[in-house]
Tab-separated table of C-alpha atoms in Angstrom:
chain	number	residue	atom	x	y	z
M	1	MET	CA	87.147	-26.074	119.962
M	2	ALA	CA	88.379	-28.625	121.728
M	3	SER	CA	91.453	-29.422	119.812
M	4	PHE	CA	92.495	-26.391	122.727
M	5	GLY	CA	92.333	-28.569	124.884
M	6	ARG	CA	94.744	-31.011	123.731
M	7	LEU	CA	99.114	-30.589	124.865
M	8	THR	CA	101.944	-30.960	122.849
M	9	ALA	CA	104.158	-30.880	126.191
M	10	ALA	CA	101.908	-31.642	129.300
M	11	LEU	CA	102.083	-29.170	132.075
M	12	THR	CA	103.878	-30.400	135.512
M	13	SER	CA	101.568	-29.863	138.708
M	14	VAL	CA	103.032	-27.837	140.979
M	15	HIS	CA	101.966	-27.166	144.769
M	16	ASN	CA	103.685	-24.148	146.399
M	17	GLU	CA	102.212	-21.868	149.571
M	18	ASN	CA	103.385	-19.023	147.267
M	19	ALA	CA	101.930	-19.032	143.678
M	20	LEU	CA	104.324	-16.030	142.322
M	21	SER	CA	107.144	-18.428	143.427
M	22	LEU	CA	106.143	-20.566	140.390
M	23	ALA	CA	108.300	-18.702	138.327
M	24	ASN	CA	111.641	-19.380	139.800
M	25	LEU	CA	110.834	-23.136	138.462
M	26	ASN	CA	112.654	-24.808	135.525
M	27	PHE	CA	109.718	-25.256	133.736
M	28	ASP	CA	108.937	-22.495	131.420
M	29	PHE	CA	105.190	-22.746	130.599
M	30	THR	CA	105.588	-20.114	127.021
M	31	LEU	CA	107.273	-23.249	125.953
M	32	VAL	CA	103.923	-25.385	125.528
M	33	LYS	CA	102.157	-25.580	122.055
M	34	LEU	CA	98.616	-26.463	121.348
M	35	GLU	CA	96.893	-28.039	118.607
M	36	ALA	CA	95.350	-24.881	115.941
M	37	PRO	CA	92.056	-26.217	115.553
M	38	ALA	CA	90.502	-26.833	112.375
M	39	GLU	CA	89.104	-23.512	111.126
M	40	PHE	CA	92.231	-22.379	111.172
M	41	ASN	CA	94.379	-24.986	109.705
M	42	GLY	CA	93.447	-23.398	106.323
M	43	LEU	CA	95.895	-20.451	107.961
M	44	GLY	CA	98.604	-22.846	108.929
M	45	MET	CA	98.566	-24.263	105.361
M	46	THR	CA	99.054	-20.552	103.858
M	47	LEU	CA	101.972	-19.850	106.639
M	48	SER	CA	105.729	-19.547	104.956
M	49	PRO	CA	108.137	-22.226	107.014
M	50	ARG	CA	109.790	-19.340	108.948
M	51	ARG	CA	106.748	-17.511	110.010
M	52	LYS	CA	104.870	-20.950	111.086
M	53	GLN	CA	108.015	-21.694	113.148
M	54	ASP	CA	108.412	-18.695	114.799
M	55	GLY	CA	104.682	-18.504	115.744
M	56	GLU	CA	105.509	-21.915	117.405
M	57	GLN	CA	108.484	-21.678	118.879
M	58	GLY	CA	109.258	-18.131	118.465
M	59	ALA	CA	108.842	-14.623	120.655
M	60	LEU	CA	105.376	-13.898	119.406
M	61	HIS	CA	104.114	-17.414	120.701
M	62	LYS	CA	105.735	-16.849	123.938
M	63	THR	CA	103.620	-13.097	124.401
M	64	ALA	CA	100.715	-14.799	123.773
M	65	ARG	CA	101.490	-17.629	126.089
M	66	ARG	CA	101.636	-15.191	128.826
M	67	LEU	CA	99.374	-12.662	127.560
M	68	GLY	CA	96.656	-15.293	127.508
M	69	ALA	CA	97.438	-16.854	130.736
M	70	LEU	CA	97.060	-13.720	132.309
M	71	PHE	CA	93.605	-12.454	131.202
M	72	GLU	CA	91.865	-16.086	130.570
M	73	GLY	CA	90.415	-15.766	134.599
M	74	CYS	CA	88.694	-12.745	132.979
M	75	LEU	CA	87.593	-13.177	129.840
M	76	PRO	CA	84.610	-14.611	128.641
M	77	LYS	CA	84.324	-18.555	126.692
M	78	THR	CA	83.459	-17.414	122.928
M	79	PRO	CA	84.246	-20.790	120.963
M	80	SER	CA	81.250	-19.410	118.251
M	81	LEU	CA	83.028	-16.764	117.815
M	82	PHE	CA	86.733	-18.393	117.626
M	83	ARG	CA	85.589	-21.178	114.740
M	84	LYS	CA	83.634	-18.154	112.766
M	85	TYR	CA	87.274	-16.644	113.354
M	86	GLY	CA	89.234	-19.499	112.249
M	87	LYS	CA	87.290	-19.678	109.049
M	88	ARG	CA	87.161	-15.793	107.920
M	89	VAL	CA	91.399	-16.119	108.154
M	90	SER	CA	91.775	-18.924	106.415
M	91	GLU	CA	89.886	-17.718	103.696
M	92	ILE	CA	91.837	-14.503	103.766
M	93	SER	CA	94.844	-16.436	103.897
M	94	SER	CA	93.643	-18.442	100.890
M	95	GLN	CA	93.557	-14.892	98.159
M	96	PRO	CA	96.759	-15.401	96.137
M	97	SER	CA	96.017	-11.219	95.838
M	98	ILE	CA	96.648	-10.853	99.633
M	99	ASN	CA	98.935	-13.692	100.628
M	100	PRO	CA	101.136	-14.612	97.365
M	101	GLN	CA	103.747	-17.906	98.233
M	102	GLY	CA	107.007	-16.753	98.339
M	103	HIS	CA	109.602	-18.371	96.131
M	104	GLN	CA	113.757	-18.647	97.016
M	105	ALA	CA	113.823	-17.463	93.144
M	106	HIS	CA	111.874	-14.810	92.881
M	107	ASP	CA	111.979	-13.360	96.269
M	108	GLY	CA	115.611	-14.212	97.684
M	109	ILE	CA	116.673	-14.015	101.577
M	110	PHE	CA	113.212	-12.559	101.820
M	111	ALA	CA	111.015	-15.330	99.993
M	112	SER	CA	109.673	-16.737	103.756
M	113	GLN	CA	108.281	-12.859	104.356
M	114	ALA	CA	106.488	-12.969	101.568
M	115	GLY	CA	102.783	-12.402	101.568
M	116	ALA	CA	100.151	-11.693	104.625
M	117	ASP	CA	101.733	-11.363	107.953
M	118	ALA	CA	99.732	-14.136	109.667
M	119	THR	CA	102.380	-14.942	112.533
M	120	SER	CA	100.664	-13.659	115.611
M	121	ILE	CA	97.294	-14.854	114.505
M	122	TRP	CA	99.205	-18.718	115.037
M	123	ALA	CA	100.875	-17.907	117.143
M	124	ALA	CA	97.702	-17.615	119.400
M	125	VAL	CA	96.119	-20.174	117.884
M	126	THR	CA	98.538	-22.548	119.094
M	127	SER	CA	98.120	-21.196	123.092
M	128	GLY	CA	95.221	-21.038	123.795
M	129	PRO	CA	91.200	-19.196	123.649
M	130	ALA	CA	92.249	-16.647	126.015
M	131	ALA	CA	95.645	-15.850	123.700
M	132	LEU	CA	93.254	-15.465	120.976
M	133	ALA	CA	91.099	-13.178	122.150
M	134	SER	CA	94.020	-11.543	123.141
M	135	HIS	CA	95.125	-11.390	119.560
M	136	MET	CA	91.898	-10.373	118.812
M	137	LEU	CA	91.902	-7.046	121.426
M	138	ALA	CA	95.100	-6.254	119.433
M	139	CYS	CA	92.880	-5.789	116.241
M	140	MET	CA	90.701	-3.969	117.713
M	141	LEU	CA	93.273	-1.361	119.008
M	142	ALA	CA	95.756	-1.671	116.087
M	143	ARG	CA	92.352	-0.240	114.182
M	144	ILE	CA	91.829	3.284	116.237
M	145	PHE	CA	95.367	3.872	118.066
M	146	THR	CA	98.827	4.596	117.113
M	147	PRO	CA	101.387	1.920	117.395
M	148	PRO	CA	103.363	3.693	120.695
M	149	GLU	CA	100.137	4.292	121.774
M	150	ALA	CA	98.502	0.922	121.666
M	151	THR	CA	101.735	-0.271	123.149
M	152	ALA	CA	101.366	1.690	125.688
M	153	ILE	CA	98.101	0.715	126.457
M	154	TRP	CA	99.607	-3.342	126.303
M	155	ALA	CA	101.848	-1.947	129.033
M	156	GLU	CA	99.073	-0.845	131.309
M	157	ILE	CA	97.033	-3.530	130.884
M	158	VAL	CA	99.621	-6.087	131.460
M	159	ALA	CA	100.840	-4.571	135.211
M	160	HIS	CA	97.448	-3.896	136.329
M	161	ARG	CA	96.032	-7.204	135.583
M	162	LYS	CA	99.899	-8.696	137.482
M	163	CYS	CA	98.600	-6.504	140.466
M	164	GLN	CA	95.577	-8.287	140.250
M	165	ILE	CA	96.903	-11.736	140.280
M	166	GLU	CA	99.455	-10.637	143.138
M	167	LYS	CA	96.229	-9.797	145.151
M	168	GLN	CA	94.479	-12.963	144.448
M	169	CYS	CA	97.704	-15.213	145.648
M	170	GLN	CA	97.536	-12.927	149.198
M	171	GLU	CA	93.936	-13.269	149.704
M	172	ASP	CA	93.021	-16.606	148.330
M	173	SER	CA	95.150	-19.304	149.952
M	174	TYR	CA	93.890	-21.496	147.064
M	175	PHE	CA	94.904	-19.416	144.273
M	176	HIS	CA	98.076	-21.120	143.778
M	177	GLN	CA	96.155	-23.895	141.845
M	178	GLN	CA	95.606	-21.426	138.844
M	179	GLU	CA	99.454	-21.750	137.820
M	180	ALA	CA	99.324	-20.445	134.579
M	181	ALA	CA	98.049	-17.330	135.675
M	182	SER	CA	100.984	-17.414	138.899
M	183	LEU	CA	103.283	-18.414	136.387
M	184	ALA	CA	102.560	-15.307	134.001
M	185	ALA	CA	102.695	-13.034	136.939
M	186	GLY	CA	105.842	-13.728	137.848
M	187	GLN	CA	106.930	-12.775	134.699
M	188	ASP	CA	108.340	-9.971	132.577
M	189	ILE	CA	106.046	-9.293	129.425
M	190	PRO	CA	108.822	-6.644	127.805
M	191	ARG	CA	108.051	-3.173	126.085
M	192	LYS	CA	109.973	-4.751	123.084
M	193	ASP	CA	107.512	-8.112	122.852
M	194	LEU	CA	104.287	-6.026	123.517
M	195	ALA	CA	105.226	-3.700	120.695
M	196	GLU	CA	105.918	-6.584	118.071
M	197	TRP	CA	102.761	-8.373	119.034
M	198	ASP	CA	100.822	-4.795	117.961
M	199	ALA	CA	102.795	-4.968	114.774
M	200	SER	CA	101.896	-8.052	113.971
M	201	ALA	CA	98.027	-7.624	114.627
M	202	ARG	CA	98.572	-3.824	112.575
M	203	ALA	CA	100.325	-6.042	109.790
M	204	TRP	CA	97.537	-8.723	109.110
M	205	ILE	CA	94.433	-6.583	109.327
M	206	GLN	CA	95.987	-4.158	106.745
M	207	SER	CA	95.913	-6.882	104.333
M	208	ALA	CA	92.967	-8.507	105.737
M	209	ASP	CA	91.769	-4.999	105.136
M	210	GLN	CA	92.818	-5.499	101.464
M	211	ALA	CA	90.976	-8.702	100.887
M	212	ARG	CA	87.729	-7.527	102.308
M	213	ALA	CA	88.174	-3.923	100.631
M	214	LEU	CA	84.499	-3.260	99.664
M	215	GLN	CA	83.104	-4.571	103.237
M	216	HIS	CA	85.700	-2.769	104.951
M	217	LYS	CA	84.861	0.550	103.025
M	218	GLN	CA	81.867	0.062	104.141
M	219	ILE	CA	82.147	-0.310	107.955
M	220	MET	CA	84.369	2.701	107.377
M	221	LEU	CA	81.771	4.787	106.481
M	222	ILE	CA	79.587	3.357	108.935
M	223	LEU	CA	82.164	3.991	111.742
M	224	ASN	CA	82.645	7.694	110.876
M	225	ASN	CA	79.394	8.196	110.543
M	226	VAL	CA	77.739	6.880	114.096
M	227	SER	CA	78.037	8.947	117.093
M	228	VAL	CA	78.575	6.545	119.781
M	229	PRO	CA	81.924	6.306	122.159
M	230	VAL	CA	83.427	2.656	122.783
M	231	ASN	CA	82.375	3.791	126.625
M	232	GLN	CA	83.033	6.121	128.975
M	233	GLN	CA	85.031	4.437	131.185
M	234	PRO	CA	87.608	6.925	132.531
M	235	ASP	CA	90.145	4.396	133.912
M	236	THR	CA	92.171	2.225	130.873
M	237	TYR	CA	92.388	-1.507	132.426
M	238	GLU	CA	88.671	-1.176	132.984
M	239	SER	CA	88.126	0.599	129.817
M	240	VAL	CA	89.686	-2.227	127.836
M	241	LEU	CA	88.330	-5.028	129.828
M	242	GLU	CA	84.597	-3.470	129.314
M	243	ALA	CA	84.718	-3.165	125.512
M	244	TRP	CA	86.939	-6.061	124.701
M	245	LYS	CA	84.457	-8.368	127.036
M	246	GLY	CA	81.709	-6.923	125.144
M	247	ALA	CA	82.766	-6.707	121.808
M	248	LEU	CA	83.598	-10.806	122.611
M	249	GLU	CA	80.139	-11.543	124.027
M	250	ALA	CA	78.071	-9.538	121.364
M	251	MET	CA	80.054	-11.263	118.742
M	252	ASP	CA	80.059	-15.032	119.602
M	253	ASN	CA	76.445	-14.327	120.572
M	254	LEU	CA	75.846	-12.893	116.270
M	255	ALA	CA	78.351	-15.989	114.865
M	256	GLN	CA	75.096	-18.152	117.005
M	257	GLY	CA	72.641	-16.303	115.216
M	258	ILE	CA	70.901	-14.858	118.019
M	259	PRO	CA	70.134	-10.906	117.657
M	260	GLN	CA	71.920	-8.389	119.854
M	261	ARG	CA	71.489	-4.718	120.292
M	262	VAL	CA	74.543	-2.970	121.548
M	263	LEU	CA	74.256	0.938	123.786
M	264	ASP	CA	78.037	1.290	122.601
M	265	SER	CA	80.673	1.044	119.446
M	266	ALA	CA	83.114	-1.561	120.869
M	267	ALA	CA	81.447	-4.345	118.599
M	268	LEU	CA	81.778	-2.174	115.614
M	269	LEU	CA	84.970	-1.556	116.075
M	270	ALA	CA	85.228	-5.171	116.504
M	271	ILE	CA	83.523	-5.707	112.548
M	272	SER	CA	85.845	-3.541	111.384
M	273	ALA	CA	88.524	-5.028	112.952
M	274	TRP	CA	88.208	-8.874	112.469
M	275	HIS	CA	86.577	-8.310	109.327
M	276	MET	CA	83.511	-10.491	110.447
M	277	TYR	CA	80.244	-8.343	108.816
M	278	PRO	CA	76.863	-8.931	110.661
M	279	ASP	CA	73.815	-7.694	109.215
M	280	MET	CA	73.368	-4.215	111.106
M	281	LEU	CA	70.207	-1.863	112.203
M	282	VAL	CA	71.292	1.915	113.096
M	283	LEU	CA	68.813	3.599	114.905
M	284	ARG	CA	69.853	7.019	114.297
M	285	LYS	CA	66.551	10.003	113.001
M	286	GLU	CA	65.756	7.126	110.496
M	287	PRO	CA	66.353	3.767	111.283
M	288	LYS	CA	69.106	2.251	108.536
M	289	THR	CA	69.548	-1.662	107.789
M	290	ILE	CA	72.838	-2.709	106.234
M	291	LYS	CA	72.652	-6.175	104.621
M	292	GLN	CA	76.768	-7.149	104.608
M	293	LYS	CA	75.566	-10.389	102.321
M	294	ASP	CA	78.078	-11.879	104.733
M	295	ASP	CA	77.748	-16.180	104.385
M	296	LEU	CA	79.648	-16.581	108.389
M	297	PHE	CA	76.573	-15.435	109.228
M	298	LEU	CA	72.298	-16.371	109.766
M	299	GLU	CA	69.728	-14.185	108.915
M	300	THR	CA	69.019	-14.079	112.288
M	301	ALA	CA	71.982	-12.286	113.222
M	302	LEU	CA	71.254	-8.512	112.993
M	303	LEU	CA	73.425	-5.937	115.379
M	304	THR	CA	71.148	-2.889	115.984
M	305	ILE	CA	73.168	-0.382	117.253
M	306	GLY	CA	71.071	2.219	119.998
M	307	LEU	CA	71.294	5.796	120.679
M	308	GLU	CA	74.155	8.449	119.556
M	309	GLY	CA	75.923	9.921	121.174
M	310	VAL	CA	76.938	14.078	121.508
M	311	GLY	CA	79.866	16.058	120.266
M	312	ARG	CA	81.258	13.519	117.892
M	313	LYS	CA	80.870	11.914	114.738
M	314	ASN	CA	82.050	9.459	114.834
M	315	VAL	CA	83.675	5.831	116.843
M	316	SER	CA	86.021	7.612	119.169
M	317	TRP	CA	88.037	5.851	122.131
M	318	SER	CA	89.623	7.974	124.370
M	319	LEU	CA	91.564	6.642	127.391
M	320	PRO	CA	94.223	8.188	130.110
M	321	LEU	CA	97.360	6.387	129.174
M	322	ALA	CA	99.882	6.285	131.979
M	323	TYR	CA	102.448	4.332	130.078
M	324	LEU	CA	102.681	6.388	127.003
M	325	GLN	CA	105.526	8.460	128.834
M	326	TYR	CA	107.882	7.480	131.104
M	327	TYR	CA	107.859	10.779	133.829
M	328	GLY	CA	104.763	12.567	134.157
M	329	ASP	CA	101.069	12.768	134.571
M	330	PRO	CA	99.227	10.257	132.749
M	331	VAL	CA	98.701	11.245	129.019
M	332	ARG	CA	94.471	11.672	127.917
M	333	THR	CA	94.888	10.784	123.945
M	334	THR	CA	91.345	10.258	122.105
M	335	ARG	CA	90.800	8.253	118.808
M	336	SER	CA	88.522	7.858	115.765
M	337	ALA	CA	88.456	4.826	113.430
M	338	SER	CA	89.351	7.682	110.933
M	339	HIS	CA	92.351	8.764	112.469
């Protein structure tokens, strides 16, 4: 993943006692574009010129850069997972049945919109590792929540993370050295941009579901029959961060061939949303081994799902969404993978 470190535009080194004032400088860090890792080259080759340009220069790229800068400081490093994910999305995007190439003669003005919408993936991989992790969270949220709910979750965790960074700036005199986070905290991410971020990820997983139809059907059957919540954190930000980080870490270890045992279903939700299928051992009344035969993983990559919850018959996630409505108390929303 060394290619993530090669900048196509150089960041300016700035020293300022007030970190948040960096956002007022003329430099726009959202315009920085990184070279996509080699594993994603297959995806890049199948994108229409319009979508590729949008992913590198458009609103989705700016959103990816901002989200990546905001959350980079609180996410684990998962290079093995990102490499495997790059291979998988490149495989899916190369399938003509899922991603036919648009032709002006046949598709007219819609030629640039033909095929699978992988714009947010390209925006993420040209923005950095934390941006790619943000795309992968968008896929998890899109799998289980409706578009308005997912957008509300993004709005809430973005607002919470900005407050964290502002507090760190006030308490740590050296925090201004983390310029990208400070810049991101000082910039607005409009709700419209968050909705578009969700919509692009949602469109991608729908196409990928078709490309991996048999494995998708099997994992959804598992999700609908395992009574384990994503987690039971009462706070939206803490719940999302715990699920996000837990899924990234578990899947990165599996990508390295390291077996994992989890007591919640965040990793299961990630498997369904990221279309990566390690073998599983589900500990119910009678342990059941599920062979998924995904050549992305070594035979040693076994995910053990332990302990069952009560009251529900499928994977569920309950969050109090303070940003679902503009006025009034937070709305507690519970969704399952079969909603």
